[in-house]
CSV table of C-alpha atoms and ligand atoms in Angstrom, one decimal:
chain,number,residue,atom,x,y,z
Z,1,MET,CA,154.8,20.8,-15.7
Z,2,GLY,CA,156.7,20.5,-12.6
Z,3,SER,CA,153.9,19.3,-10.7
Z,4,TRP,CA,153.1,16.6,-13.3
Z,5,PHE,CA,156.0,14.4,-12.6
Z,6,LEU,CA,157.5,12.6,-9.6
Z,7,GLY,CA,161.2,14.3,-10.4
Z,8,ASN,CA,165.0,12.8,-10.8
Z,9,HIS,CA,165.3,12.5,-7.1
Z,10,ALA,CA,161.6,11.9,-6.6
Z,11,GLU,CA,161.3,15.6,-5.4
Z,12,ASN,CA,157.6,15.5,-5.4
Z,13,SER,CA,157.7,12.8,-2.9
Z,14,THR,CA,155.3,14.2,-0.7
Z,15,THR,CA,153.0,15.6,-3.2
Z,16,PHE,CA,152.7,12.2,-4.5
Z,17,ALA,CA,152.3,10.5,-1.2
Z,18,GLN,CA,149.2,13.1,-0.3
Z,19,LEU,CA,147.9,12.5,-3.4
Z,20,LEU,CA,148.0,8.5,-3.3
Z,21,SER,CA,146.7,8.6,-0.2
Z,22,SER,CA,143.8,10.5,-1.2
Z,23,VAL,CA,143.2,7.8,-3.7
Z,24,VAL,CA,142.7,5.8,-1.1
Z,25,GLU,CA,140.4,7.5,1.0
Z,26,GLY,CA,138.3,8.1,-2.3
Z,27,ILE,CA,138.4,4.5,-2.6
Z,28,ARG,CA,137.2,4.0,1.2
Z,29,VAL,CA,134.7,6.1,1.0
Z,30,GLY,CA,133.4,5.2,-2.2
Z,31,ARG,CA,133.3,1.4,-0.6
Z,32,GLU,CA,131.6,2.7,2.3
Z,33,ARG,CA,128.4,4.2,1.1
Z,34,ILE,CA,127.3,1.0,-0.8
Z,35,TRP,CA,125.2,-1.5,1.3
Z,36,PRO,CA,126.5,0.2,4.4
Z,37,HIS,CA,124.9,-2.3,6.8
Z,38,ASP,CA,126.3,-4.8,5.4
Z,39,GLU,CA,128.7,-7.1,7.8
Z,40,ASN,CA,132.9,-6.1,7.4
Z,41,MET,CA,134.4,-9.0,5.4
Z,42,ILE,CA,137.2,-8.5,7.3
Z,43,THR,CA,136.7,-8.3,10.9
Z,44,SER,CA,138.8,-6.2,13.7
Z,45,SER,CA,139.5,-9.9,14.9
Z,46,MET,CA,141.1,-11.0,11.9
Z,47,ILE,CA,143.1,-7.9,11.3
Z,48,GLU,CA,144.7,-8.4,15.1
Z,49,SER,CA,145.3,-12.2,14.5
Z,50,PRO,CA,148.7,-13.2,14.2
Z,51,ASP,CA,148.5,-14.7,10.5
Z,52,PHE,CA,147.2,-11.4,9.5
Z,53,LYS,CA,150.1,-9.4,11.1
Z,54,ASP,CA,152.3,-12.1,9.7
Z,55,GLU,CA,151.3,-11.9,5.7
Z,56,VAL,CA,151.0,-8.2,6.2
Z,57,GLU,CA,154.8,-8.2,7.3
Z,58,HIS,CA,155.8,-10.5,4.3
Z,59,LEU,CA,154.1,-8.1,2.2
Z,60,GLN,CA,155.8,-5.5,3.1
Z,61,LYS,CA,159.1,-7.0,3.3
Z,62,THR,CA,158.4,-8.4,-0.4
Z,63,LEU,CA,157.6,-4.8,-1.3
Z,64,GLU,CA,160.8,-3.6,0.3
Z,65,SER,CA,162.6,-5.6,-1.4
Z,66,VAL,CA,161.5,-5.8,-4.8
Z,67,ALA,CA,161.2,-2.0,-4.5
Z,68,GLY,CA,165.6,-2.2,-3.9
Z,69,HIS,CA,166.3,-4.6,-6.6
Z,70,LEU,CA,164.0,-2.7,-8.8
Z,71,SER,CA,166.0,0.4,-8.3
Z,72,GLU,CA,169.2,-1.3,-8.4
Z,73,HIS,CA,168.9,-3.2,-11.2
Z,74,SER,CA,166.5,-1.1,-13.8
Z,75,VAL,CA,167.5,1.6,-16.1
Z,76,PRO,CA,166.8,5.2,-14.8
Z,77,PHE,CA,163.8,6.0,-17.6
Z,78,TYR,CA,162.5,8.8,-15.7
Z,79,SER,CA,166.2,10.5,-15.8
Z,80,PHE,CA,166.8,13.2,-18.9
Z,81,ARG,CA,169.7,11.4,-19.3
Z,82,TYR,CA,168.2,8.7,-20.8
Z,83,ALA,CA,166.5,8.9,-24.0
Z,84,GLY,CA,166.3,5.6,-25.5
Z,85,HIS,CA,163.1,2.6,-26.0
Z,86,MET,CA,159.8,3.9,-25.2
Z,87,SER,CA,160.2,4.6,-21.5
Z,88,MET,CA,160.1,8.0,-19.8
Z,89,ASP,CA,159.2,9.4,-16.2
Z,90,VAL,CA,155.3,8.2,-15.8
Z,91,SER,CA,152.8,11.2,-15.4
Z,92,LEU,CA,151.4,11.2,-11.8
Z,93,PRO,CA,147.7,11.7,-13.6
Z,94,ALA,CA,148.7,8.3,-15.1
Z,95,VAL,CA,149.8,6.5,-11.8
Z,96,LEU,CA,146.8,8.1,-9.7
Z,97,GLY,CA,144.6,7.1,-12.3
Z,98,TYR,CA,145.3,3.7,-12.9
Z,99,VAL,CA,145.6,2.9,-9.3
Z,100,LEU,CA,142.1,4.9,-9.2
Z,101,ALA,CA,140.2,3.4,-11.7
Z,102,GLN,CA,141.1,-0.3,-11.8
Z,103,GLN,CA,139.1,-0.3,-7.9
Z,104,PHE,CA,136.1,0.6,-9.5
Z,105,ASN,CA,136.2,-0.6,-13.1
Z,106,GLN,CA,138.8,-3.0,-14.4
Z,107,ASN,CA,137.2,-4.0,-17.5
Z,108,ASN,CA,136.2,-1.4,-19.9
Z,109,VAL,CA,134.3,-3.7,-22.5
Z,110,THR,CA,131.1,-2.4,-22.1
Z,111,PRO,CA,129.2,0.6,-20.6
Z,112,GLU,CA,127.4,-1.9,-18.2
Z,113,ALA,CA,131.0,-3.2,-16.7
Z,114,GLY,CA,132.9,-0.1,-16.8
Z,115,SER,CA,129.8,2.5,-16.7
Z,116,LEU,CA,132.0,6.1,-16.0
Z,117,THR,CA,135.0,5.1,-17.4
Z,118,SER,CA,133.5,4.0,-21.0
Z,119,ALA,CA,132.5,7.6,-21.2
Z,120,MET,CA,135.6,8.8,-20.3
Z,121,GLU,CA,137.2,6.5,-22.7
Z,122,TYR,CA,134.8,8.0,-25.3
Z,123,VAL,CA,136.0,11.6,-24.0
Z,124,VAL,CA,139.6,10.5,-24.1
Z,125,GLY,CA,138.9,9.0,-27.6
Z,126,GLN,CA,137.4,12.3,-28.7
Z,127,GLN,CA,140.5,14.7,-27.5
Z,128,LEU,CA,142.8,12.4,-29.4
Z,129,CYS,CA,141.1,13.0,-32.4
Z,130,TYR,CA,140.7,16.9,-31.6
Z,131,ILE,CA,144.9,16.8,-31.5
Z,132,MET,CA,145.1,14.8,-34.8
Z,133,GLY,CA,142.5,17.6,-35.8
Z,134,PHE,CA,139.5,15.4,-36.8
Z,135,ALA,CA,136.1,17.0,-36.2
Z,136,THR,CA,134.8,15.6,-32.8
Z,137,ASP,CA,131.5,16.0,-31.3
Z,138,THR,CA,131.6,19.4,-29.4
Z,139,SER,CA,134.1,21.2,-31.8
Z,140,PRO,CA,132.7,24.2,-34.0
Z,141,GLN,CA,133.2,21.7,-36.9
Z,142,SER,CA,130.7,19.4,-36.2
Z,143,ALA,CA,128.0,21.8,-36.8
Z,144,SER,CA,129.6,22.0,-40.5
Z,145,SER,CA,129.3,19.1,-43.0
Z,146,LEU,CA,132.5,17.8,-41.5
Z,147,PRO,CA,132.6,13.8,-40.6
Z,148,VAL,CA,133.2,13.2,-36.8
Z,149,GLY,CA,135.7,11.5,-35.5
Z,150,TRP,CA,135.9,8.4,-32.9
Z,151,GLY,CA,138.6,6.6,-31.3
Z,152,HIS,CA,139.1,4.9,-28.4
Z,153,ILE,CA,142.1,2.8,-26.1
Z,154,THR,CA,143.8,0.2,-27.4
Z,155,ALA,CA,146.3,-2.3,-25.6
Z,156,ASP,CA,149.2,-0.8,-27.8
Z,157,GLY,CA,149.8,0.5,-30.7
Z,158,SER,CA,150.4,-3.1,-32.6
Z,159,ILE,CA,147.0,-3.8,-31.9
Z,160,ALA,CA,145.6,-0.3,-33.0
Z,161,ASN,CA,147.3,-1.1,-36.1
Z,162,LEU,CA,146.0,-4.2,-36.5
Z,163,GLU,CA,142.5,-2.9,-35.8
Z,164,SER,CA,143.0,-0.4,-39.0
Z,165,MET,CA,144.2,-3.7,-40.8
Z,166,TRP,CA,141.3,-5.7,-39.9
Z,167,TYR,CA,138.7,-2.7,-41.1
Z,168,VAL,CA,139.8,-3.2,-44.7
Z,169,VAL,CA,141.4,-6.6,-44.9
Z,170,LEU,CA,138.9,-8.6,-43.1
Z,171,ALA,CA,136.2,-8.2,-40.2
Z,172,SER,CA,136.3,-11.6,-38.3
Z,173,GLN,CA,133.2,-10.6,-35.7
Z,174,VAL,CA,131.0,-10.1,-38.8
Z,175,PRO,CA,130.9,-10.5,-42.6
Z,176,ARG,CA,132.2,-6.9,-44.0
Z,177,ASN,CA,135.2,-5.7,-44.8
Z,178,LEU,CA,136.0,-2.9,-47.0
Z,179,LYS,CA,137.4,-4.5,-49.7
Z,180,TYR,CA,135.6,-7.4,-50.6
Z,181,TYR,CA,132.0,-5.7,-49.1
Z,182,ALA,CA,130.6,-4.8,-52.5
Z,183,LEU,CA,131.7,-7.8,-54.0
Z,184,SER,CA,129.7,-9.6,-51.7
Z,185,LEU,CA,126.8,-7.8,-52.5
Z,186,LYS,CA,127.1,-8.0,-56.2
Z,187,LEU,CA,126.8,-12.1,-55.7
Z,188,ALA,CA,123.7,-10.9,-53.3
Z,189,ILE,CA,121.7,-9.0,-55.9
Z,190,GLN,CA,122.0,-11.9,-58.7
Z,191,PRO,CA,118.7,-12.7,-60.4
Z,192,ASP,CA,117.3,-15.9,-58.1
Z,193,GLN,CA,118.4,-14.2,-54.6
Z,194,GLU,CA,116.6,-12.5,-52.3
Z,195,LEU,CA,117.8,-9.1,-53.0
Z,196,SER,CA,117.8,-9.3,-56.6
Z,197,PHE,CA,114.2,-6.8,-56.4
Z,198,ILE,CA,117.4,-3.8,-56.0
Z,199,ALA,CA,119.7,-5.1,-58.9
Z,200,SER,CA,117.9,-2.7,-61.7
Z,201,THR,CA,117.8,0.0,-59.3
Z,202,PHE,CA,120.7,0.4,-57.0
Z,203,ILE,CA,123.4,2.8,-57.7
Z,204,ILE,CA,127.0,3.5,-56.2
Z,205,GLU,CA,129.6,5.8,-56.6
Z,206,LEU,CA,132.9,4.7,-57.9
Z,207,ALA,CA,136.2,6.0,-57.4
Z,208,ASP,CA,136.6,9.0,-60.2
Z,209,GLY,CA,132.9,9.9,-59.4
Z,210,THR,CA,131.1,8.3,-61.9
Z,211,ARG,CA,127.6,6.5,-60.8
Z,212,LYS,CA,126.7,2.8,-61.8
Z,213,LEU,CA,124.6,0.5,-61.3
Z,214,LEU,CA,125.5,-2.0,-58.7
Z,215,ARG,CA,125.1,-5.0,-60.8
Z,216,ASP,CA,126.9,-3.6,-64.3
Z,217,CYS,CA,130.4,-2.9,-62.0
Z,218,THR,CA,132.9,-4.9,-63.0
Z,219,ALA,CA,135.4,-6.6,-60.1
Z,220,TRP,CA,138.3,-4.1,-60.0
Z,221,GLU,CA,135.5,-1.4,-59.8
Z,222,LEU,CA,134.0,-2.6,-56.8
Z,223,LEU,CA,137.8,-3.1,-55.4
Z,224,ASN,CA,138.1,0.4,-55.6
Z,225,LEU,CA,135.0,1.8,-54.1
Z,226,SER,CA,136.0,4.5,-51.6
Z,227,LEU,CA,136.4,3.6,-47.9
Z,228,LEU,CA,133.0,5.8,-47.3
Z,229,THR,CA,130.9,4.7,-50.2
Z,230,VAL,CA,131.4,1.1,-48.6
Z,231,ALA,CA,130.8,2.0,-45.2
Z,232,THR,CA,127.7,3.9,-45.8
Z,233,ILE,CA,125.8,0.9,-48.5
Z,234,PRO,CA,124.2,-0.4,-44.9
Z,235,LEU,CA,122.6,2.7,-44.5
Z,236,CYS,CA,122.0,3.8,-48.4
Z,237,LEU,CA,120.3,0.2,-48.9
Z,238,TYR,CA,118.2,0.9,-45.7
Z,239,GLU,CA,116.9,4.6,-46.6
Z,240,GLN,CA,116.2,3.5,-50.4
Z,241,TYR,CA,114.7,0.6,-49.8
Z,242,GLY,CA,113.8,-0.5,-45.9
Z,243,ILE,CA,116.7,-3.2,-45.9
Z,244,SER,CA,116.9,-3.8,-42.2
Z,245,SER,CA,120.7,-4.7,-41.1
Z,246,ASP,CA,119.7,-8.1,-40.2
Z,247,ALA,CA,117.6,-9.2,-43.4
Z,248,LEU,CA,121.1,-7.6,-45.3
Z,249,SER,CA,123.3,-9.5,-43.2
Z,250,ALA,CA,121.1,-12.3,-43.8
Z,251,ALA,CA,121.2,-12.3,-47.5
Z,252,LEU,CA,124.9,-11.6,-47.8
Z,253,GLN,CA,125.8,-14.3,-45.6
Z,254,PRO,CA,126.1,-17.4,-48.3
Z,255,PHE,CA,128.4,-14.5,-50.3
Z,256,SER,CA,130.6,-12.8,-47.4
Z,257,ILE,CA,134.3,-13.2,-47.1
Z,258,GLN,CA,133.6,-15.0,-43.9
Z,259,THR,CA,131.4,-17.8,-45.3
Z,260,ILE,CA,133.0,-18.4,-48.6
Z,261,GLY,CA,136.6,-17.1,-48.1
Z,262,MET,CA,138.6,-14.4,-49.7
Z,263,GLU,CA,140.0,-17.3,-52.3
Z,264,GLU,CA,136.5,-18.1,-53.2
Z,265,LEU,CA,135.5,-14.4,-53.6
Z,266,ASN,CA,138.7,-14.2,-55.9
Z,267,ARG,CA,137.9,-16.9,-58.0
Z,268,ARG,CA,134.0,-15.8,-58.4
Z,269,PHE,CA,135.2,-12.7,-59.5
Z,270,ASP,CA,138.6,-14.3,-61.4
Z,271,ILE,CA,140.8,-11.9,-59.0
Z,272,SER,CA,144.1,-13.6,-59.5
Z,273,GLN,CA,146.0,-11.2,-57.5
Z,274,PRO,CA,146.2,-10.4,-54.1
Z,275,ALA,CA,145.7,-6.9,-53.1
Z,276,GLN,CA,148.5,-5.2,-51.2
Z,277,TYR,CA,149.5,-3.1,-48.5
Z,278,MET,CA,152.0,0.0,-48.9
Z,279,VAL,CA,154.6,1.5,-46.4
Z,280,SER,CA,157.5,3.0,-46.4
Z,281,VAL,CA,160.8,0.7,-45.8
Z,282,SER,CA,161.2,2.2,-42.2
Z,283,ASN,CA,158.3,0.4,-41.3
Z,284,HIS,CA,157.2,-0.9,-37.6
Z,285,TYR,CA,157.3,-5.0,-37.2
Z,286,SER,CA,154.0,-4.7,-36.0
Z,287,TRP,CA,153.0,-4.0,-40.0
Z,288,PRO,CA,154.3,-7.6,-41.1
Z,289,LYS,CA,153.1,-9.1,-38.2
Z,290,GLY,CA,149.7,-7.8,-38.9
Z,291,CYS,CA,150.1,-8.7,-42.2
Z,292,ALA,CA,150.6,-12.3,-41.3
Z,293,ILE,CA,147.7,-12.0,-38.6
Z,294,VAL,CA,144.8,-11.0,-41.2
Z,295,GLY,CA,146.1,-13.4,-44.0
Z,296,ILE,CA,147.4,-11.3,-46.7
Z,297,GLY,CA,151.3,-12.9,-46.1
Z,298,LYS,CA,154.4,-10.8,-45.7
Z,299,GLU,CA,154.6,-10.4,-49.6
Z,300,ASN,CA,152.1,-8.5,-50.2
Z,301,LEU,CA,153.5,-5.7,-47.7
Z,302,VAL,CA,155.0,-3.8,-50.6
Z,303,GLU,CA,157.7,-1.5,-48.9
Z,304,ILE,CA,158.6,1.9,-50.6
Z,305,GLY,CA,161.8,3.1,-50.5
Z,306,VAL,CA,163.2,6.4,-48.6
Z,307,ASP,CA,165.1,9.4,-49.1
Z,308,LEU,CA,168.1,10.7,-47.2
Z,309,ASP,CA,165.3,12.1,-44.4
Z,310,ILE,CA,164.0,8.8,-43.6
Z,311,HIS,CA,160.7,10.1,-46.0
Z,312,MET,CA,159.0,7.6,-47.8
Z,313,ASP,CA,160.0,8.6,-51.5
Z,314,ILE,CA,156.7,9.4,-53.4
Z,315,THR,CA,158.3,8.7,-56.6
Z,316,HIS,CA,158.5,5.3,-55.8
Z,317,LEU,CA,155.1,4.9,-54.3
Z,318,LYS,CA,153.9,6.3,-57.4
Z,319,THR,CA,155.8,3.8,-59.9
Z,320,LYS,CA,154.2,1.0,-57.7
Z,321,LEU,CA,150.6,2.3,-57.4
Z,322,GLU,CA,150.7,2.7,-61.3
Z,323,GLU,CA,152.6,-1.1,-61.6
Z,324,CYS,CA,149.6,-1.9,-59.5
Z,325,LEU,CA,146.8,0.1,-61.6
Z,326,ALA,CA,148.4,-1.4,-64.9
Z,327,ARG,CA,147.9,-5.0,-63.7
Z,328,LYS,CA,144.8,-4.0,-62.3
Z,329,GLN,CA,146.0,-5.4,-58.8
Z,330,ALA,CA,144.0,-3.8,-55.6
Z,331,VAL,CA,145.8,-1.7,-53.1
Z,332,PHE,CA,144.1,-1.8,-49.5
Z,333,CYS,CA,146.1,0.7,-47.7
Z,334,VAL,CA,148.7,3.0,-48.0
Z,335,VAL,CA,150.6,3.5,-44.5
Z,336,ALA,CA,152.2,6.8,-43.8
Z,337,VAL,CA,154.5,6.6,-40.8
Z,338,CYS,CA,154.8,9.6,-38.8
Z,339,GLY,CA,157.5,9.4,-36.5
Z,340,THR,CA,159.7,6.7,-37.5
Z,341,THR,CA,160.6,4.3,-34.7
Z,342,GLU,CA,164.1,4.4,-35.1
Z,343,HIS,CA,164.5,8.2,-36.6
Z,344,GLY,CA,161.3,9.7,-35.8
Z,345,ALA,CA,161.1,11.1,-39.2
Z,346,VAL,CA,157.9,11.9,-40.8
Z,347,ASP,CA,156.2,10.4,-44.4
Z,348,PRO,CA,154.7,12.9,-47.0
Z,349,VAL,CA,151.1,12.8,-46.0
Z,350,ASP,CA,150.1,15.8,-47.9
Z,351,GLN,CA,151.4,14.3,-51.0
Z,352,ILE,CA,150.4,10.6,-50.3
Z,353,LEU,CA,146.8,12.3,-50.0
Z,354,GLU,CA,147.3,14.1,-52.9
Z,355,LEU,CA,148.6,10.8,-54.9
Z,356,ARG,CA,144.9,9.2,-53.6
Z,357,LYS,CA,143.3,12.0,-55.9
Z,358,GLU,CA,145.4,11.5,-59.0
Z,359,MET,CA,144.9,7.5,-58.6
Z,360,ALA,CA,141.0,8.3,-58.1
Z,361,MET,CA,140.6,9.9,-61.2
Z,362,LYS,CA,141.9,6.3,-62.8
Z,363,GLY,CA,139.5,4.3,-61.2
Z,364,MET,CA,142.1,3.4,-58.3
Z,365,SER,CA,141.4,3.9,-54.3
Z,366,PHE,CA,142.9,2.9,-51.1
Z,367,MET,CA,142.7,3.6,-47.6
Z,368,ILE,CA,144.9,5.8,-45.9
Z,369,HIS,CA,146.5,5.1,-42.4
Z,370,ALA,CA,148.8,7.3,-40.3
Z,371,ASP,CA,151.1,5.4,-38.0
Z,372,ALA,CA,151.9,8.2,-35.6
Z,373,ALA,CA,152.4,6.1,-32.6
Z,374,TRP,CA,155.2,8.1,-31.9
Z,375,GLY,CA,154.6,11.3,-33.9
Z,376,GLY,CA,150.4,11.7,-32.8
Z,377,TYR,CA,151.0,13.9,-29.8
Z,378,PHE,CA,153.5,16.2,-31.9
Z,379,ALA,CA,150.2,17.7,-33.5
Z,380,THR,CA,149.3,19.6,-30.5
Z,381,LYS,CA,152.9,21.7,-31.6
Z,382,VAL,CA,151.3,22.3,-35.2
Z,383,THR,CA,151.0,25.6,-35.9
Z,384,TYR,CA,150.8,25.1,-39.8
Z,385,LYS,CA,148.2,27.5,-41.4
Z,386,TYR,CA,147.6,28.9,-37.7
Z,387,PRO,CA,148.8,31.9,-35.7
Z,388,THR,CA,151.5,30.6,-33.5
Z,389,PRO,CA,149.7,29.9,-29.9
Z,390,ARG,CA,150.6,32.1,-27.1
Z,391,ARG,CA,153.0,30.9,-24.6
Z,392,PRO,CA,153.7,32.1,-20.8
Z,393,SER,CA,156.7,34.1,-21.1
Z,394,TYR,CA,158.2,31.0,-18.7
Z,395,ALA,CA,157.4,28.4,-21.0
Z,396,PHE,CA,160.0,27.0,-23.2
Z,397,SER,CA,159.4,25.4,-26.6
Z,398,ILE,CA,161.0,23.7,-29.6
Z,399,PRO,CA,159.1,24.3,-32.7
Z,400,LEU,CA,158.8,21.4,-35.3
Z,401,ASN,CA,160.3,21.9,-38.3
Z,402,ASP,CA,158.5,22.9,-41.4
Z,403,TRP,CA,158.3,19.7,-42.9
Z,404,THR,CA,156.8,17.9,-39.8
Z,405,ASN,CA,154.7,20.8,-39.3
Z,406,LYS,CA,153.5,20.5,-42.5
Z,407,GLN,CA,152.5,16.6,-42.6
Z,408,LEU,CA,150.9,16.2,-39.0
Z,409,TYR,CA,148.8,19.5,-40.2
Z,410,HIS,CA,147.6,16.9,-42.5
Z,411,LEU,CA,147.1,14.5,-40.4
Z,412,ARG,CA,143.5,15.5,-40.3
Z,413,PHE,CA,142.7,14.0,-43.7
Z,414,VAL,CA,144.0,10.8,-43.8
Z,415,ASP,CA,141.1,7.9,-42.8
Z,416,THR,CA,142.8,6.3,-39.5
Z,417,ILE,CA,145.4,6.9,-37.1
Z,418,THR,CA,147.7,5.5,-34.6
Z,419,VAL,CA,148.5,7.2,-31.8
Z,420,ASP,CA,150.3,5.8,-28.8
Z,421,PRO,CA,149.7,7.2,-25.1
Z,422,HIS,CA,152.7,4.8,-24.3
Z,423,LYS,CA,155.0,6.7,-26.9
Z,424,SER,CA,155.0,10.6,-26.5
Z,425,GLY,CA,152.0,10.8,-23.9
Z,426,TYR,CA,153.8,10.2,-20.8
Z,427,ILE,CA,151.8,7.0,-20.0
Z,428,PRO,CA,154.4,4.8,-20.3
Z,429,TYR,CA,152.5,1.5,-19.7
Z,430,SER,CA,150.2,-0.5,-21.9
Z,431,ALA,CA,148.3,2.0,-23.7
Z,432,GLY,CA,147.7,2.7,-27.4
Z,433,ALA,CA,144.5,4.2,-29.6
Z,434,LEU,CA,142.9,4.3,-32.7
Z,435,CYS,CA,141.5,7.0,-34.3
Z,436,MET,CA,139.4,7.0,-37.5
Z,437,ARG,CA,138.5,10.6,-39.3
Z,438,ASP,CA,134.5,9.2,-39.7
Z,439,SER,CA,132.9,7.3,-37.0
Z,440,ARG,CA,130.8,5.7,-39.2
Z,441,LEU,CA,134.0,3.5,-40.3
Z,442,LYS,CA,133.2,2.0,-37.0
Z,443,PHE,CA,130.5,0.1,-38.9
Z,444,LEU,CA,133.0,-1.7,-41.0
Z,445,THR,CA,133.2,-4.2,-37.9
Z,446,THR,CA,129.9,-4.4,-36.8
Z,447,TRP,CA,126.4,-4.6,-37.6
Z,448,THR,CA,125.4,-3.0,-34.3
Z,449,SER,CA,122.6,-0.7,-35.3
Z,450,ALA,CA,124.6,1.8,-38.0
Z,451,TYR,CA,121.1,3.5,-37.9
Z,452,ILE,CA,119.3,3.0,-35.2
Z,453,ASN,CA,121.9,4.6,-32.8
Z,454,THR,CA,121.2,8.1,-32.7
Z,455,GLU,CA,121.6,8.6,-29.1
Z,456,GLY,CA,125.2,7.8,-29.3
Z,457,VAL,CA,124.9,5.2,-26.7
Z,458,ASP,CA,127.2,2.7,-28.6
Z,459,ASP,CA,129.8,5.2,-28.9
Z,460,LEU,CA,130.6,3.9,-25.6
Z,461,ASN,CA,130.4,0.3,-26.4
Z,462,MET,CA,134.5,-0.2,-26.9
Z,463,GLY,CA,134.5,-4.1,-26.7
Z,464,ILE,CA,132.5,-4.7,-29.6
Z,465,TYR,CA,134.4,-2.3,-31.8
Z,466,GLY,CA,137.8,-3.5,-31.3
Z,467,VAL,CA,140.3,-6.9,-31.7
Z,468,GLU,CA,140.6,-6.9,-28.0
Z,469,GLY,CA,137.6,-8.3,-26.0
Z,470,ARG,CA,139.1,-7.0,-22.9
T,501,LIG,C1,155.7,1.6,-31.3
T,501,LIG,C2,155.3,2.0,-32.7
T,501,LIG,C3,154.5,1.2,-33.1
T,501,LIG,C4,153.5,0.1,-32.0
T,501,LIG,O1,154.2,-0.4,-30.9
T,501,LIG,P1,153.3,-0.9,-29.7
T,501,LIG,O2,154.7,-1.0,-28.4
T,501,LIG,O3,153.1,-2.2,-29.5
T,501,LIG,O4,152.7,0.2,-29.3
T,501,LIG,C5,154.1,0.7,-34.1
T,501,LIG,N1,154.2,1.9,-35.2
T,501,LIG,C6,155.6,2.5,-34.6
T,501,LIG,C7,156.1,3.6,-35.9
T,501,LIG,C8,155.8,2.8,-33.7
T,501,LIG,O5,157.3,3.6,-33.1
């Protein structure tokens, strides 16, 4: 790893300078190749002019002065003596890649704008999914029936958390969201509506596994469908009735959360209690922020107590869920913090997953999101159920404790995960990521051809799936 960082006394400065100059050389060669016969924008007489020289000298002086001030007035995050905030030494690949890529693809919004970098972002998403334990499109699991994961880069972890909420609570771009989708569909198949022809035959699976005509489902049953049941409804409608996404979109539009709003949907279904989010008291402040932004209100972010090791108290969570079940108040999601910001503590992911199974039998379903902004990368150290990987003799290792090992192993079973390259990924500049266990979930936020896309082309279209337009 000595070759990956600059070092506390910039021991690798010669290597860094060489690598940096090969980045500049790569950029030069790249630019010379394109329209080689075009005239130069910057001519040699310009370069020789006094104005030009003054400008460069000014830039040089400014850089020197800022560099001096920065080193004098900054905390030496790169030093091992410093452990705090979210900053550490920036890895050399993270700096060099940043400088290089921004000369070609400043904006990864679509494959046209970031032709190579969009593909690279997709690969990075797959790598992160692999680290989390999700099946990826190249892993041997993908041959089995396991869903294939999908992930993408966000500006930071707060945005990744917000995006996971957006999937469940409301998707602003299109009239789709997990909790209320089936309610809108039930309205759209009423007798006088265009989709009424499916009412007597369209069957869906409820949380406890029973199957029922959508028409006959209660609001409570529809609010508790599993994530995947909702995500695949459009596909089922297409396969069973040939209803295209455009036709479905048009039929649903008058009843969607986006058109009539959550309040009106609640009124029509006599839902008097808002759905809730549950997360431990040690949650990161992006959660109350996210609740405010998506409009569910901070009051519906239910904080669950922790034990002396700052792990979410599963008994307390169970009590809160049972209370919701008793008064038929839906729960959007339970968030497991994997690496709390202050203490690095990891919630009982395994027990939350078990609890969801138990609650599903009673007709209650919710999404499970892991906020692994800090802890996600430590999944690379998971040895639970695996033999300890062989290490070169010179590499030292601090293993995970048994609890953390087990919980990070169970990340592979949650629905969505936030992980921050800018935290434990040695890329301490703007970079977060959202990974989902089942790539089909991304169609919750967009209508883009959930079934037409067989080529995987839309996997690269990062801009349409996220909160950021880029
Ligand atoms: C850091 C962190 C986040 C996201 O914060 P950003 O600075 O926006 O990346 C979310 N959750 C936890 C637990 C965190 O530690």
